[in-house]
Amino acid sequence: MDSLVNGSHTAVTEFILLGLTHDPVLRVFLFITILCIYLVTVSGNLCTILLIRASTQLHHPMYFFLSHLAFADMGYSSSVTPNMLVNFVVERNTISYVGCGIQLGSAVFFGSVECFVLAAMAYDRFMAICHPLLYSTKMSTEVCVQLLAIAYIGGFLDASSFTLSFFSLIFCGPNRVNHFFCDFAPLVEISCSAHSVLTIVPSFTAGSVIVSTVIVIAVSYIYILITILKMRSTEGRHKAFSTCTSHLTAVTLFYGTVTFIYVLPKSSYSSDQNKVISVFYMVVIPMLNPLIYSLRNNEVKGALRRQLGRKTYF
């Protein structure tokens, strides 16, 4: 049953997710491709977490944050990918009203946590390069835990604003969501509620998360760049910059796509383009992050070789 009569309105009890495409051949191709990407995402990020926990050489603030970035990536992808895979193999993919709210909240939570963790990693690089003598004090275990607490509390508050706004919306007719998951914008489009207050609060919290973390990252890298340019040794410049390349790559990929979806005017792109970009930052980027940090980081590659060598030896 799609809806129940409630007074003068028809209360929607489930939603139909239209997904990415109705082409049967393309659906099979996308199912296989995204399933492989998801398996690599889960295994890659899980291996990153286990490697950082097992290797004492990686017990540093940067890798502490990296393990939580991997956790956020896993959660972010898992909040939407399994349901999207189901969409490819069933003719009519439905999700319950409560399930839709949970999916929206979990996606926003892990996405917000990722923003905060990326900002914390930028601050960590700032302290390591610009204030190396104070690094052990300013980036103590206590400070790292506090930064991480801010990330999870900020993610919870952002997710709460979206979830509460969703459950405050009134759905009295159409229940077909033009997306592959319960994104807030297409849900607002099919609701019968006045959109003013219910959309302003989530937009404000999401905008605050993006703007505040971008400012932290931008200011950190401005100071890092100034410090690197002041270095007389070419080798020192190269070494300092090489510690930032993985993080810069991850930041560029994530914030580049998020900016396209949430900052640019909606009139500048279609709903189909929105779906494609959403697949990239919710499915593909969580797979790329462990590859970026492992392939471009000698410490991670060295720790992996030592762990594999130890297993082989025993």
Rosetta silent file (secondary structure, phi, psi, omega in degrees, C-alpha in Angstrom):
SEQUENCE: MDSLVNGSHTAVTEFILLGLTHDPVLRVFLFITILCIYLVTVSGNLCTILLIRASTQLHHPMYFFLSHLAFADMGYSSSVTPNMLVNFVVERNTISYVGCGIQLGSAVFFGSVECFVLAAMAYDRFMAICHPLLYSTKMSTEVCVQLLAIAYIGGFLDASSFTLSFFSLIFCGPNRVNHFFCDFAPLVEISCSAHSVLTIVPSFTAGSVIVSTVIVIAVSYIYILITILKMRSTEGRHKAFSTCTSHLTAVTLFYGTVTFIYVLPKSSYSSDQNKVISVFYMVVIPMLNPLIYSLRNNEVKGALRRQLGRKTYF
SCORE:     score description
SCORE:     0.000 S_00000001
   1 L     0.000  127.825 -176.332    0.000    0.000    0.000 S_00000001
   2 L   -84.479  -27.540 -172.695    1.500    3.359   -1.072 S_00000001
   3 E  -153.911  161.051  176.452   -0.674    5.677    0.992 S_00000001
   4 E  -128.466  143.919  178.612   -3.256    6.033    3.720 S_00000001
   5 E   -75.284  127.477 -179.113   -6.125    8.517    3.937 S_00000001
   6 E  -135.146   94.699 -176.816   -5.474   11.018    6.733 S_00000001
   7 L    67.222 -128.368 -179.540   -8.127   13.743    7.020 S_00000001
   8 L   -89.141   -2.141 -178.776   -8.205   15.757    3.822 S_00000001
   9 E  -114.183  162.166  173.563   -4.772   14.476    2.742 S_00000001
  10 E  -106.948  110.006 -175.953   -3.430   11.128    1.610 S_00000001
  11 E   -79.146  122.495  179.813   -0.443   10.234    3.768 S_00000001
  12 E   -75.246  131.381  179.872    2.311    8.510    1.796 S_00000001
  13 L  -106.195  -12.268  176.632    3.672    5.388    3.525 S_00000001
  14 E  -155.015  160.852 -179.725    6.359    4.483    0.977 S_00000001
  15 E  -120.968  150.940  174.871    8.282    6.008   -1.910 S_00000001
  16 E  -105.033  117.944  178.532    9.217    4.689   -5.341 S_00000001
  17 E   -87.827  120.046 -175.809   12.840    5.441   -6.257 S_00000001
  18 L   -73.437  -21.473  175.457   13.101    5.931  -10.027 S_00000001
  19 L    76.829 -163.209 -175.161   16.822    5.126  -10.051 S_00000001
  20 L   -88.958  -39.075 -175.005   19.390    5.911  -12.722 S_00000001
  21 L  -157.238  158.343  175.411   17.925    4.323  -15.856 S_00000001
  22 L  -107.712   -1.154  178.331   15.141    2.101  -17.188 S_00000001
  23 L   -70.297  117.750 -175.815   17.281    0.571  -19.974 S_00000001
  24 H   -61.953  -38.126  179.830   17.545   -3.183  -19.082 S_00000001
  25 H   -67.627  -44.744  179.652   20.967   -3.646  -20.705 S_00000001
  26 H   -66.236  -33.728  178.460   22.388   -0.556  -19.016 S_00000001
  27 H   -63.695  -40.978  177.783   20.893   -1.658  -15.692 S_00000001
  28 H   -64.185  -45.271  179.609   22.800   -4.958  -15.844 S_00000001
  29 H   -60.892  -46.010 -179.296   26.039   -3.145  -16.721 S_00000001
  30 H   -66.768  -36.875  178.356   25.586   -0.614  -13.919 S_00000001
  31 H   -60.168  -49.337 -178.487   24.695   -3.351  -11.418 S_00000001
  32 H   -64.373  -44.752 -178.035   27.916   -5.269  -12.102 S_00000001
  33 H   -63.366  -49.799 -176.740   30.052   -2.101  -12.180 S_00000001
  34 H   -71.106  -32.200  175.050   28.656   -0.543   -9.001 S_00000001
  35 H   -62.098  -44.480  178.434   28.686   -3.877   -7.161 S_00000001
  36 H   -63.211  -42.965  178.420   32.419   -4.234   -7.938 S_00000001
  37 H   -60.948  -42.981 -178.358   33.036   -0.623   -6.860 S_00000001
  38 H   -65.429  -41.684  178.436   31.146   -1.203   -3.603 S_00000001
  39 H   -63.221  -40.283  177.015   33.091   -4.390   -2.803 S_00000001
  40 H   -66.502  -39.301  179.454   36.384   -2.550   -3.422 S_00000001
  41 H   -60.292  -51.074 -177.431   35.134    0.366   -1.279 S_00000001
  42 H   -65.444  -47.973 -178.114   34.263   -1.807    1.709 S_00000001
  43 H   -66.941  -41.223 -178.588   37.366   -4.020    1.490 S_00000001
  44 H   -65.578  -46.771 -179.891   39.731   -1.098    0.791 S_00000001
  45 H   -70.923  -35.557  177.064   38.483    1.110    3.619 S_00000001
  46 H   -65.917  -41.507  177.421   38.228   -1.815    6.042 S_00000001
  47 H   -63.784  -37.537  177.551   41.821   -2.822    5.228 S_00000001
  48 H   -61.594  -45.923  179.738   42.911    0.797    5.792 S_00000001
  49 H   -62.606  -47.435 -178.059   41.311    0.838    9.254 S_00000001
  50 H   -65.679  -38.977  179.635   42.783   -2.557   10.222 S_00000001
  51 H   -64.218  -43.857 -179.840   46.246   -1.649    8.888 S_00000001
  52 H   -66.051  -37.459  177.992   46.344    1.609   10.878 S_00000001
  53 H   -68.531  -38.340 -173.496   45.193   -0.212   14.015 S_00000001
  54 H   -82.819  -28.812 -174.425   47.717   -3.050   13.589 S_00000001
  55 L   -95.723  117.192  179.070   50.801   -1.064   12.532 S_00000001
  56 H   -66.783  -23.835  179.033   52.526    0.919   15.294 S_00000001
  57 H   -67.006  -17.914 -177.532   54.344    2.950   12.603 S_00000001
  58 H  -105.789   13.896  178.748   50.998    4.493   11.659 S_00000001
  59 L   -85.069   65.474  178.093   49.956    5.512   15.169 S_00000001
  60 L  -127.482  159.838 -178.464   50.132    9.226   14.343 S_00000001
  61 H   -53.302  -41.662 -177.736   47.384   11.889   14.230 S_00000001
  62 H   -59.089  -42.225 -177.803   47.276   11.943   10.414 S_00000001
  63 H   -80.708  -25.164  172.185   46.555    8.206   10.237 S_00000001
  64 H   -60.640  -46.636  177.359   44.192    8.393   13.211 S_00000001
  65 H   -68.575  -36.352  179.784   42.078   10.797   11.152 S_00000001
  66 H   -61.760  -37.996  179.149   42.592    8.691    8.023 S_00000001
  67 H   -64.678  -35.666  178.804   41.071    5.646    9.760 S_00000001
  68 H   -78.166  -28.463  172.140   37.967    7.677   10.591 S_00000001
  69 H   -63.808  -41.002  178.111   37.855    9.049    7.038 S_00000001
  70 H   -64.044  -39.640  177.329   37.818    5.420    5.864 S_00000001
  71 H   -63.800  -43.762  178.793   34.994    4.667    8.321 S_00000001
  72 H   -63.420  -41.420  178.357   32.998    7.672    7.057 S_00000001
  73 H   -60.811  -43.401  179.650   33.579    6.602    3.437 S_00000001
  74 H   -62.680  -45.278  179.776   32.336    3.098    4.223 S_00000001
  75 H   -66.896  -39.648 -179.581   29.239    4.437    5.967 S_00000001
  76 H   -60.992  -48.605  179.957   28.589    7.045    3.277 S_00000001
  77 H   -67.792  -40.778 -177.011   28.657    4.496    0.474 S_00000001
  78 H   -69.572  -19.704  179.952   26.734    1.872    2.457 S_00000001
  79 L   -70.827  -22.095 -176.298   23.905    4.327    3.180 S_00000001
  80 L  -127.233  -31.250 -170.880   22.874    4.379   -0.493 S_00000001
  81 H   -64.443  -47.442 -179.865   24.704    1.725   -2.558 S_00000001
  82 H   -56.192  -42.691  179.136   22.934   -1.482   -1.363 S_00000001
  83 H   -66.823  -35.696  178.683   19.525    0.060   -2.065 S_00000001
  84 H   -66.352  -37.920  178.202   20.725    1.320   -5.445 S_00000001
  85 H   -63.920  -38.833  176.518   21.891   -2.204   -6.369 S_00000001
  86 H   -61.772  -37.546 -179.035   18.417   -3.530   -5.484 S_00000001
  87 H   -58.805  -31.566 -177.898   16.964   -0.884   -7.796 S_00000001
  88 H   -75.284  -23.650 -172.784   18.796   -2.457  -10.744 S_00000001
  89 H  -107.691   -8.167  176.780   17.355   -5.964  -10.238 S_00000001
  90 L  -114.452  152.944 -177.406   13.727   -5.200   -9.331 S_00000001
  91 L   -74.970  -33.796 -176.169   11.139   -3.610  -11.570 S_00000001
  92 L  -135.234  101.641 -176.617    9.699   -1.333   -8.877 S_00000001
  93 L   -89.557  115.142  179.466   12.041   -0.264   -6.099 S_00000001
  94 E  -113.472  154.048  174.480   10.166    0.996   -3.029 S_00000001
  95 E  -138.319  138.408 -176.879   11.408    2.283    0.310 S_00000001
  96 E   -67.644  162.288  179.101    9.255    2.880    3.376 S_00000001
  97 H   -58.424  -47.498  179.049    8.570    6.349    4.742 S_00000001
  98 H   -67.816  -41.952  179.150   10.672    5.663    7.859 S_00000001
  99 H   -61.039  -35.689  178.025   13.363    3.912    5.822 S_00000001
 100 H   -64.401  -43.716  177.920   13.604    6.946    3.563 S_00000001
 101 H   -63.564  -39.419  179.030   14.173    9.211    6.569 S_00000001
 102 H   -66.484  -42.561  179.776   16.833    6.868    7.945 S_00000001
 103 H   -63.724  -43.774  178.081   18.630    6.705    4.596 S_00000001
 104 H   -60.160  -47.990 -178.448   18.579   10.501    4.264 S_00000001
 105 H   -62.806  -42.602 -179.114   19.864   10.969    7.818 S_00000001
 106 H   -67.812  -39.175  178.692   22.670    8.411    7.499 S_00000001
 107 H   -63.715  -44.402  179.442   23.858    9.844    4.171 S_00000001
 108 H   -66.407  -40.572 -178.588   23.952   13.393    5.592 S_00000001
 109 H   -60.105  -54.008 -176.898   25.643   12.197    8.800 S_00000001
 110 H   -69.055  -33.920  176.411   28.526   10.378    7.102 S_00000001
 111 H   -64.363  -41.298  178.676   28.891   13.092    4.456 S_00000001
 112 H   -68.336  -41.755  177.449   29.163   15.782    7.158 S_00000001
 113 H   -58.871  -40.704  178.583   31.617   13.698    9.196 S_00000001
 114 H   -61.056  -41.684  177.823   33.779   13.379    6.078 S_00000001
 115 H   -59.037  -47.991 -178.580   33.835   17.176    5.687 S_00000001
 116 H   -65.745  -39.049 -179.608   34.936   17.681    9.298 S_00000001
 117 H   -67.531  -39.997  176.331   37.562   14.924    9.141 S_00000001
 118 H   -61.880  -37.516  176.993   39.051   16.396    5.950 S_00000001
 119 H   -67.630  -41.037  178.158   39.246   19.767    7.738 S_00000001
 120 H   -63.510  -37.216  178.198   40.919   18.143   10.761 S_00000001
 121 H   -67.353  -35.802  176.593   43.465   16.496    8.455 S_00000001
 122 H   -65.597  -42.243  177.601   44.224   19.892    6.867 S_00000001
 123 H   -63.343  -38.946  177.181   44.788   21.373   10.348 S_00000001
 124 H   -60.745  -44.357  178.478   47.062   18.441   11.183 S_00000001
 125 H   -65.729  -36.228  177.452   49.189   19.125    8.072 S_00000001
 126 H   -60.887  -46.598 -179.960   49.270   22.842    8.996 S_00000001
 127 H   -67.157  -38.445 -177.476   50.653   22.070   12.459 S_00000001
 128 H   -67.778  -36.138 -175.013   53.162   19.507   11.119 S_00000001
 129 H   -94.160  -40.754 -175.220   54.627   21.833    8.468 S_00000001
 130 H   -87.968  -28.792 -178.862   54.191   25.317    9.943 S_00000001
 131 L  -135.344   61.741 -175.271   54.782   24.539   13.644 S_00000001
 132 H   -61.642  -32.173 -178.960   56.793   21.280   13.793 S_00000001
 133 H   -71.248  -24.664  179.843   58.251   22.021   17.255 S_00000001
 134 H   -98.917    0.402 -170.956   54.764   22.382   18.745 S_00000001
 135 H   -59.175  -48.229 -176.338   53.257   19.487   16.802 S_00000001
 136 H   -63.529  -28.701  179.247   53.403   16.843   19.534 S_00000001
 137 H   -82.845  -47.984 -176.488   51.732   19.238   22.002 S_00000001
 138 H   -72.243  -23.219  179.370   49.148   20.815   19.706 S_00000001
 139 L  -118.362   46.426  177.260   48.175   17.468   18.136 S_00000001
 140 L   -69.515  170.954  179.051   48.123   15.328   21.269 S_00000001
 141 H   -59.162  -39.433  179.880   45.759   12.384   21.631 S_00000001
 142 H   -62.314  -43.595  179.623   43.385   14.561   23.643 S_00000001
 143 H   -64.768  -43.236  179.812   43.265   17.225   20.911 S_00000001
 144 H   -60.872  -42.020  179.140   42.694   14.594   18.196 S_00000001
 145 H   -65.150  -39.007  178.505   39.804   13.070   20.167 S_00000001
 146 H   -64.150  -43.038  178.142   38.279   16.544   20.643 S_00000001
 147 H   -63.087  -39.050  179.560   38.509   17.275   16.903 S_00000001
 148 H   -69.418  -36.346  176.713   36.920   13.931   16.166 S_00000001
 149 H   -62.321  -40.269  176.871   34.141   14.594   18.684 S_00000001
 150 H   -60.722  -40.656 -179.184   33.398   17.867   16.870 S_00000001
 151 H   -61.447  -47.123 -176.570   33.205   15.907   13.592 S_00000001
 152 H   -75.209  -36.177  176.957   30.676   13.375   14.888 S_00000001
 153 H   -67.721  -42.730  176.734   28.610   15.899   16.854 S_00000001
 154 H   -61.292  -41.621  177.137   28.549   18.225   13.830 S_00000001
 155 H   -63.594  -39.933  179.603   27.501   15.325   11.611 S_00000001
 156 H   -65.703  -42.638 -179.430   24.751   14.362   14.051 S_00000001
 157 H   -66.071  -41.251  178.721   23.374   17.922   14.228 S_00000001
 158 H   -64.652  -45.406  179.360   23.415   18.302   10.441 S_00000001
 159 H   -63.633  -37.199  179.840   21.725   14.922    9.955 S_00000001
 160 H   -63.557  -39.493 -179.419   19.139   15.786   12.631 S_00000001
 161 H   -64.171  -40.005  178.656   18.148   18.982   10.828 S_00000001
 162 H   -69.559  -44.081 -176.465   17.547   17.071    7.583 S_00000001
 163 H   -66.262  -44.717  179.182   15.748   14.173    9.265 S_00000001
 164 H   -64.742  -38.226  177.860   13.448   16.376   11.354 S_00000001
 165 H   -66.092  -39.103  178.346   12.651   18.514    8.319 S_00000001
 166 H   -61.769  -47.758 -178.416   11.853   15.389    6.282 S_00000001
 167 H   -71.659  -11.504  175.894    9.460   14.046    8.920 S_00000001
 168 H   -89.216  -15.008  178.608    7.843   17.496    9.087 S_00000001
 169 L   -71.209  148.535  176.245    7.057   17.452    5.365 S_00000001
 170 L  -106.942  124.099  178.307    3.560   16.458    4.270 S_00000001
 171 L  -111.814  111.448 -171.466    3.315   14.017    1.361 S_00000001
 172 L  -120.504   12.183 -178.424   -0.257   13.930    0.091 S_00000001
 173 L  -161.766 -100.588 -176.960   -0.055   12.578   -3.446 S_00000001
 174 L   -63.808  140.469 -179.702    2.884   11.656   -5.691 S_00000001
 175 L  -129.131   19.601  179.930    5.459    9.328   -4.154 S_00000001
 176 E   -94.539  111.959 -177.521    7.861    8.851   -7.099 S_00000001
 177 E   -92.796  120.029 -177.147   11.313   10.195   -6.144 S_00000001
 178 L   -81.495   65.887  178.585   13.405   11.121   -9.181 S_00000001
 179 L  -164.444  174.274  177.916   16.660    9.816   -7.730 S_00000001
 180 L   -96.915   -2.844  173.500   18.386    6.567   -6.746 S_00000001
 181 L  -148.986  173.742 -177.308   18.182    7.402   -3.017 S_00000001
 182 L   -79.960   77.136  175.375   16.139    9.596   -0.680 S_00000001
 183 L   -81.702  151.038 -171.993   17.841   12.913   -1.343 S_00000001
 184 H   -67.867  -43.895 -175.415   16.247   15.937    0.308 S_00000001
 185 H   -59.782  -50.788  178.392   15.723   18.145   -2.772 S_00000001
 186 H   -66.681  -24.663  175.513   13.607   15.670   -4.831 S_00000001
 187 H   -70.550  -39.527  177.507   11.613   14.815   -1.684 S_00000001
 188 H   -62.903  -37.267 -177.895   10.791   18.496   -1.157 S_00000001
 189 H   -61.905  -33.350 -176.912    9.668   18.721   -4.803 S_00000001
 190 H   -97.656    0.835 -179.431    6.966   16.065   -4.331 S_00000001
 191 L   -82.939  162.502  179.181    5.798   17.237   -0.890 S_00000001
 192 L  -102.805    6.073 -176.526    2.675   19.316   -0.292 S_00000001
 193 L   -82.227  158.749  169.784    4.231   21.429    2.478 S_00000001
 194 L   -69.499  129.831 -167.871    5.183   25.074    2.339 S_00000001
 195 H   -86.147   -6.821 -170.158    8.876   24.935    1.528 S_00000001
 196 H   -59.073  -74.534 -173.870   10.138   28.064    3.293 S_00000001
 197 H   -68.830  -40.956 -175.220   11.157   27.128    6.856 S_00000001
 198 H   -64.798  -23.464  178.203   11.440   23.376    6.283 S_00000001
 199 H   -99.917  -22.768 -178.692   14.071   23.867    3.576 S_00000001
 200 H   -68.555  -43.468 -175.887   15.902   26.842    5.082 S_00000001
 201 H   -62.650  -51.742  177.054   17.072   25.002    8.229 S_00000001
 202 H   -62.119  -38.011  178.409   18.722   22.030    6.445 S_00000001
 203 H   -62.627  -39.200  179.501   20.202   24.374    3.838 S_00000001
 204 H   -66.829  -46.039 -178.200   21.662   26.537    6.622 S_00000001
 205 H   -66.835  -43.174  178.781   23.186   23.600    8.542 S_00000001
 206 H   -64.820  -42.806  177.976   24.604   21.968    5.396 S_00000001
 207 H   -63.008  -38.440  178.473   25.936   25.312    4.178 S_00000001
 208 H   -63.311  -42.174  178.596   27.513   25.974    7.571 S_00000001
 209 H   -62.258  -48.660 -176.938   29.303   22.611    7.492 S_00000001
 210 H   -65.284  -48.591 -176.784   30.621   23.134    3.967 S_00000001
 211 H   -64.476  -46.305 -177.723   31.649   26.782    4.434 S_00000001
 212 H   -63.612  -42.435 -179.605   33.305   26.295    7.852 S_00000001
 213 H   -71.591  -35.885  176.679   35.314   23.251    6.752 S_00000001
 214 H   -64.266  -39.735  178.290   36.333   24.885    3.462 S_00000001
 215 H   -62.362  -45.278  178.732   37.584   27.927    5.390 S_00000001
 216 H   -60.231  -45.145 -179.172   39.662   25.715    7.719 S_00000001
 217 H   -65.966  -45.148 -177.837   41.125   23.813    4.760 S_00000001
 218 H   -63.975  -47.419 -179.668   41.796   26.958    2.699 S_00000001
 219 H   -63.334  -41.924  179.243   43.451   28.895    5.558 S_00000001
 220 H   -58.855  -45.315 -176.854   45.540   25.862    6.519 S_00000001
 221 H   -76.827  -24.565  173.109   46.862   25.440    3.001 S_00000001
 222 H   -64.344  -46.940  178.182   47.525   29.152    2.541 S_00000001
 223 H   -66.669  -37.037  177.510   49.837   29.045    5.567 S_00000001
 224 H   -62.677  -44.869  179.907   51.322   25.741    4.394 S_00000001
 225 H   -62.477  -43.574  178.487   52.077   27.236    0.972 S_00000001
 226 H   -60.978  -42.824 -179.766   53.677   30.330    2.522 S_00000001
 227 H   -64.985  -42.708 -179.715   55.833   28.137    4.780 S_00000001
 228 H   -64.428  -41.404 -179.754   56.909   25.875    1.909 S_00000001
 229 H   -66.040  -25.484  178.902   57.871   28.848   -0.282 S_00000001
 230 H   -79.948  -14.151 -179.584   60.056   30.186    2.540 S_00000001
 231 L   -69.955  134.357 -178.883   62.043   26.930    2.697 S_00000001
 232 L   -82.749  -31.297 -177.668   65.498   27.245    1.170 S_00000001
 233 L   -81.827  126.993  176.103   65.999   23.538    0.524 S_00000001
 234 H   -64.134  -38.433  179.176   64.366   22.145   -2.622 S_00000001
 235 H   -64.726  -38.837  178.402   64.335   18.712   -1.014 S_00000001
 236 H   -65.213  -40.496  177.043   62.586   20.153    2.049 S_00000001
 237 H   -61.551  -46.094 -178.350   59.944   21.784   -0.126 S_00000001
 238 H   -63.350  -42.184 -178.984   59.342   18.562   -2.006 S_00000001
 239 H   -65.383  -42.339 -179.557   59.110   16.504    1.202 S_00000001
 240 H   -65.676  -43.743 -178.221   56.710   18.977    2.830 S_00000001
 241 H   -69.486  -34.328 -177.809   54.480   19.201   -0.220 S_00000001
 242 H   -64.341  -27.200  178.570   54.467   15.420   -0.777 S_00000001
 243 H   -73.161  -12.612 -176.932   52.827   14.920    2.643 S_00000001
 244 H  -105.247  -14.073 -171.328   49.871   17.034    1.447 S_00000001
 245 H   -62.753  -41.043 -179.684   49.264   15.699   -2.077 S_00000001
 246 H   -63.361  -45.144 -179.534   47.034   12.780   -1.035 S_00000001
 247 H   -65.860  -42.249  178.459   44.886   14.997    1.159 S_00000001
 248 H   -61.510  -39.004  178.469   44.668   17.727   -1.491 S_00000001
 249 H   -63.783  -46.254  179.850   43.559   15.154   -4.065 S_00000001
 250 H   -63.329  -41.940  179.669   40.839   13.814   -1.741 S_00000001
 251 H   -63.783  -44.492 -178.739   39.654   17.348   -0.869 S_00000001
 252 H   -62.132  -45.154 -179.945   39.526   18.412   -4.529 S_00000001
 253 H   -63.354  -47.555 -174.346   37.499   15.359   -5.575 S_00000001
 254 H   -70.365  -53.467 -175.955   35.028   15.561   -2.705 S_00000001
 255 H   -72.444  -25.810  176.614   34.424   19.302   -2.511 S_00000001
 256 H   -62.644  -45.821 -179.582   34.485   19.690   -6.287 S_00000001
 257 H   -74.992  -38.040  178.128   31.489   17.399   -6.720 S_00000001
 258 H   -62.488  -40.144  177.738   29.688   18.662   -3.592 S_00000001
 259 H   -62.068  -41.002 -179.805   30.026   22.237   -4.892 S_00000001
 260 H   -60.705  -41.027 -176.004   28.533   21.187   -8.231 S_00000001
 261 H   -79.632  -45.202 -167.599   25.473   19.671   -6.544 S_00000001
 262 H  -105.620  -11.712 -177.095   24.803   22.012   -3.627 S_00000001
 263 L  -107.715  -44.031 -178.977   26.335   25.379   -4.538 S_00000001
 264 L   -67.212  148.886  177.523   25.713   25.915   -8.268 S_00000001
 265 L   -59.475  141.462 -177.456   22.196   27.035   -9.281 S_00000001
 266 H   -64.829  -22.753  179.592   19.910   24.101  -10.099 S_00000001
 267 H   -69.906  -14.325 -176.601   19.057   25.682  -13.436 S_00000001
 268 H   -86.530   -4.920  177.791   22.657   25.085  -14.576 S_00000001
 269 L  -150.481  156.953 -177.647   22.299   21.278  -14.599 S_00000001
 270 L   -90.812  170.557  178.866   19.601   18.655  -15.165 S_00000001
 271 H   -65.943  -32.864  177.622   18.289   16.023  -12.747 S_00000001
 272 H   -67.182  -39.646  175.542   20.110   13.322  -14.746 S_00000001
 273 H   -64.632  -37.859  176.523   23.403   15.194  -14.356 S_00000001
 274 H   -57.706  -45.053 -179.797   22.619   15.497  -10.651 S_00000001
 275 H   -63.089  -43.735 -178.247   22.257   11.708  -10.427 S_00000001
 276 H   -63.480  -45.739  178.962   25.550   11.058  -12.251 S_00000001
 277 H   -64.389  -37.633  178.192   27.481   13.484  -10.045 S_00000001
 278 H   -62.842  -40.431  176.099   25.822   11.975   -6.948 S_00000001
 279 H   -59.824  -40.499 -177.706   27.011    8.512   -8.008 S_00000001
 280 H   -64.077  -48.546 -174.212   30.538    9.894   -8.330 S_00000001
 281 H   -85.813  -16.476  179.088   30.776   11.482   -4.874 S_00000001
 282 H  -101.030  -19.927 -176.318   28.702    8.880   -2.986 S_00000001
 283 H  -117.989  -47.580 -173.937   29.918    5.685   -4.681 S_00000001
 284 H   -79.379  -47.654 -177.490   33.159    6.300   -6.588 S_00000001
 285 H   -59.453  -42.537  176.190   35.032    8.715   -4.270 S_00000001
 286 H   -59.054  -25.983  175.163   34.717    6.427   -1.196 S_00000001
 287 H   -77.146  -35.858 -174.814   36.461    3.759   -3.307 S_00000001
 288 H   -73.914  -33.433 -174.325   39.202    6.154   -4.495 S_00000001
 289 H   -55.840  -49.180  178.050   40.235    7.531   -1.090 S_00000001
 290 H   -63.832  -31.578  177.112   41.994    4.371    0.219 S_00000001
 291 H   -68.747  -41.570  179.699   43.715    4.005   -3.175 S_00000001
 292 H   -61.208  -46.122 -175.524   44.858    7.652   -3.110 S_00000001
 293 H   -77.093  -24.326  179.654   46.286    7.371    0.403 S_00000001
 294 H   -87.024  -41.596 -176.654   47.914    3.968   -0.117 S_00000001
 295 H   -73.969  -27.447 -176.195   49.427    4.447   -3.579 S_00000001
 296 L  -105.192    7.633 -176.397   50.826    7.933   -2.835 S_00000001
 297 L  -123.994  113.388 -177.167   51.979    7.327    0.743 S_00000001
 298 H   -67.252  -33.684  179.746   55.269    5.538    1.375 S_00000001
 299 H   -65.953  -41.516  178.541   54.524    5.008    5.087 S_00000001
 300 H   -66.455  -43.979  179.009   51.255    3.221    4.323 S_00000001
 301 H   -63.530  -39.850  178.191   52.888    1.102    1.602 S_00000001
 302 H   -65.106  -42.942  178.709   55.775    0.261    3.948 S_00000001
 303 H   -64.076  -37.652  178.682   53.399   -0.694    6.785 S_00000001
 304 H   -66.214  -42.015  178.340   51.403   -2.884    4.399 S_00000001
 305 H   -63.714  -41.034  179.403   54.553   -4.670    3.218 S_00000001
 306 H   -65.179  -40.364  179.505   55.650   -5.296    6.816 S_00000001
 307 H   -66.927  -41.442  178.425   52.220   -6.674    7.766 S_00000001
 308 H   -67.610  -38.081  177.377   52.123   -8.941    4.705 S_00000001
 309 H   -64.868  -38.177  178.967   55.677  -10.074    5.352 S_00000001
 310 H   -66.113  -41.442  178.639   54.819  -10.880    8.959 S_00000001
 311 H   -64.677  -41.208 -179.463   51.781  -12.948    7.887 S_00000001
 312 H   -65.019  -39.327 -177.537   53.843  -14.785    5.286 S_00000001
 313 H   -64.781  -43.455 -179.461   56.574  -15.518    7.815 S_00000001
 314 L   -78.353    0.000    0.000   54.175  -17.016   10.326 S_00000001
